[in-house]
Amino acid sequence: MTEGENRWPCAQCGADLRFVPGSTLLECDHCGHVQPIPEGAAAGAAPLAEIDLSRGLKDDIPAAHMEEVRVTPCPSCGAQVEFRGATHSAECPFCAAPVVIGTGEERRIKPQGVLPFTLTEEAARDAVGDWLGRLWFAPNGLQQFARKGRAMTGIYVPYWSFDASTRSRYRGQRGDHYYETRTVMRNGRSQTEQVRRTRWTRVSGSVARRFDDLLVMASEGLPRRYTDSLQPWNLQELHPYRPDFLAGFAAEAYTVNLHDGHQLARDSMAETIRADVRSDIGGDEQQIDSVDTDWSDETFKHVLLPLWLAVYRYNGKPYRVVVNGQTGMVAGERPWSVWKIAFAILLGLIALAIGAYFANLR
């Protein structure tokens, strides 16, 4: 491999090698020759570098964690396409739009870790077919349509991983339910009933939590509502970053910068802390008046996680589906069958009519 050009030539024929999912091997599609990725790239071979967050937010990151890359935004969807070697044009892996770049380079934070693909393209395609087959109100034949040799793109998507220790002081109120008996008149008759009341008590206290590897997707090329549902990831399988794992796959440069990623992480951590506060308050209901959090030992990593992406058309409309390249979890867009929905509504109306008819007979 030529590190400067990020090219992986086959030792036998000179053609480009491709990383084999689920292994530490590179394989030549032309002659079938197999080469191992050098030792030291295995998961757990060395601790992944954590970068002090305060230095990162001040743009004071050690040179060893920076690199020069050639990236350009896709003119169609805005994804940051990363170019390698002498390549100056390519297709966007997210929308297939043509992308052309100049010769300039950009200084960016280098990935500290990469989670290699374990799922093959064939297995990912089967997972998409099974997912489509389980969808309610999907058009007939959609499962077979999507499975018929539809190409999938393997892409490494950038993520920020954040660590932090927190201690939070809170003030609020605890609500405990109790019941009172009261007498009411219904249809000229006196009846008793139980009425729920809530007794509120002012409370205060503190909670602490250590956040480890909280992930924030650093890409805007895919809807976050889809990629969030692909979790969890087994980050114990992270390998120290080596370009070898990217051989034959696309990679996207981050479009969510560290400052914005950190704010998203803080928002997510704050939700978890509020859940901790509610649990600490106890009772049947809780009201949180204030939470004051101290943050310490904050670090971050830039990591690449594997996704299989499929774009298929059905009745002239494109749909995107993403597959977790480690676990096979699937999420994405889907078409709806108008006829199936209309039939289900009709059945529902018939069931209501039958229920009303028998109710009137009583």
PDB file of N, CA and C in Angstrom, residues 10 65 88 100 108 132 152 157 164 170 174 188 191 257 259 261 287-288 335 358:
ATOM      1  N   CYS A  10      -2.433  -4.898  -5.784  1.00  0.00           N
ATOM      2  CA  CYS A  10      -2.251  -6.334  -5.598  1.00  0.00           C
ATOM      3  C   CYS A  10      -0.789  -6.689  -5.871  1.00  0.00           C
ATOM      4  N   HIS A  65      -2.740  14.301  15.400  1.00  0.00           N
ATOM      5  CA  HIS A  65      -4.155  13.963  15.237  1.00  0.00           C
ATOM      6  C   HIS A  65      -4.808  14.703  14.068  1.00  0.00           C
ATOM      7  N   HIS A  88     -10.060  12.919  -9.179  1.00  0.00           N
ATOM      8  CA  HIS A  88     -10.612  14.268  -9.099  1.00  0.00           C
ATOM      9  C   HIS A  88     -12.101  14.298  -9.424  1.00  0.00           C
ATOM     10  N   VAL A 100     -16.984  16.793  -8.610  1.00  0.00           N
ATOM     11  CA  VAL A 100     -15.650  17.110  -9.116  1.00  0.00           C
ATOM     12  C   VAL A 100     -14.963  18.013  -8.111  1.00  0.00           C
ATOM     13  N   ARG A 108      -7.908  18.549   8.537  1.00  0.00           N
ATOM     14  CA  ARG A 108      -9.008  18.055   9.357  1.00  0.00           C
ATOM     15  C   ARG A 108      -8.498  17.131  10.448  1.00  0.00           C
ATOM     16  N   LEU A 132     -37.998  -5.191   4.290  1.00  0.00           N
ATOM     17  CA  LEU A 132     -39.111  -4.765   3.441  1.00  0.00           C
ATOM     18  C   LEU A 132     -40.271  -5.748   3.526  1.00  0.00           C
ATOM     19  N   MET A 152     -25.504  -2.141  -3.599  1.00  0.00           N
ATOM     20  CA  MET A 152     -25.433  -1.404  -2.353  1.00  0.00           C
ATOM     21  C   MET A 152     -24.041  -0.790  -2.238  1.00  0.00           C
ATOM     22  N   VAL A 157     -19.020   6.151   7.695  1.00  0.00           N
ATOM     23  CA  VAL A 157     -19.634   7.423   8.067  1.00  0.00           C
ATOM     24  C   VAL A 157     -18.935   7.976   9.299  1.00  0.00           C
ATOM     25  N   ALA A 164     -17.310  11.972  29.282  1.00  0.00           N
ATOM     26  CA  ALA A 164     -17.412  13.052  30.269  1.00  0.00           C
ATOM     27  C   ALA A 164     -17.834  12.488  31.613  1.00  0.00           C
ATOM     28  N   TYR A 170     -29.687  19.344  41.843  1.00  0.00           N
ATOM     29  CA  TYR A 170     -31.019  19.657  41.342  1.00  0.00           C
ATOM     30  C   TYR A 170     -31.936  20.132  42.469  1.00  0.00           C
ATOM     31  N   ARG A 174     -41.473  16.374  44.448  1.00  0.00           N
ATOM     32  CA  ARG A 174     -41.892  14.968  44.356  1.00  0.00           C
ATOM     33  C   ARG A 174     -43.390  14.904  44.567  1.00  0.00           C
ATOM     34  N   GLY A 188     -79.896   9.942  39.695  1.00  0.00           N
ATOM     35  CA  GLY A 188     -80.758   9.989  40.878  1.00  0.00           C
ATOM     36  C   GLY A 188     -80.312   9.086  42.009  1.00  0.00           C
ATOM     37  N   GLN A 191     -73.712   7.605  44.839  1.00  0.00           N
ATOM     38  CA  GLN A 191     -72.620   6.656  44.630  1.00  0.00           C
ATOM     39  C   GLN A 191     -71.331   7.229  45.204  1.00  0.00           C
ATOM     40  N   ASN A 257     -19.132  19.913  12.601  1.00  0.00           N
ATOM     41  CA  ASN A 257     -17.842  20.166  13.228  1.00  0.00           C
ATOM     42  C   ASN A 257     -17.860  19.785  14.707  1.00  0.00           C
ATOM     43  N   HIS A 259     -17.482  21.533  17.445  1.00  0.00           N
ATOM     44  CA  HIS A 259     -18.265  22.398  18.327  1.00  0.00           C
ATOM     45  C   HIS A 259     -19.749  22.016  18.289  1.00  0.00           C
ATOM     46  N   GLY A 261     -21.003  19.151  17.178  1.00  0.00           N
ATOM     47  CA  GLY A 261     -21.150  17.784  17.676  1.00  0.00           C
ATOM     48  C   GLY A 261     -21.155  17.743  19.192  1.00  0.00           C
ATOM     49  N   GLN A 287     -41.365  16.964  39.315  1.00  0.00           N
ATOM     50  CA  GLN A 287     -41.196  18.243  38.654  1.00  0.00           C
ATOM     51  C   GLN A 287     -39.768  18.710  38.912  1.00  0.00           C
ATOM     52  N   ILE A 288     -39.051  19.015  37.839  1.00  0.00           N
ATOM     53  CA  ILE A 288     -37.663  19.469  37.967  1.00  0.00           C
ATOM     54  C   ILE A 288     -37.649  20.983  37.798  1.00  0.00           C
ATOM     55  N   PRO A 335     -42.065   2.720   0.513  1.00  0.00           N
ATOM     56  CA  PRO A 335     -43.317   3.097  -0.134  1.00  0.00           C
ATOM     57  C   PRO A 335     -44.515   2.503   0.601  1.00  0.00           C
ATOM     58  N   PHE A 358     -74.591  -4.914  16.951  1.00  0.00           N
ATOM     59  CA  PHE A 358     -74.844  -5.809  18.076  1.00  0.00           C
ATOM     60  C   PHE A 358     -75.062  -5.038  19.385  1.00  0.00           C
TER      61      PHE A 358
END
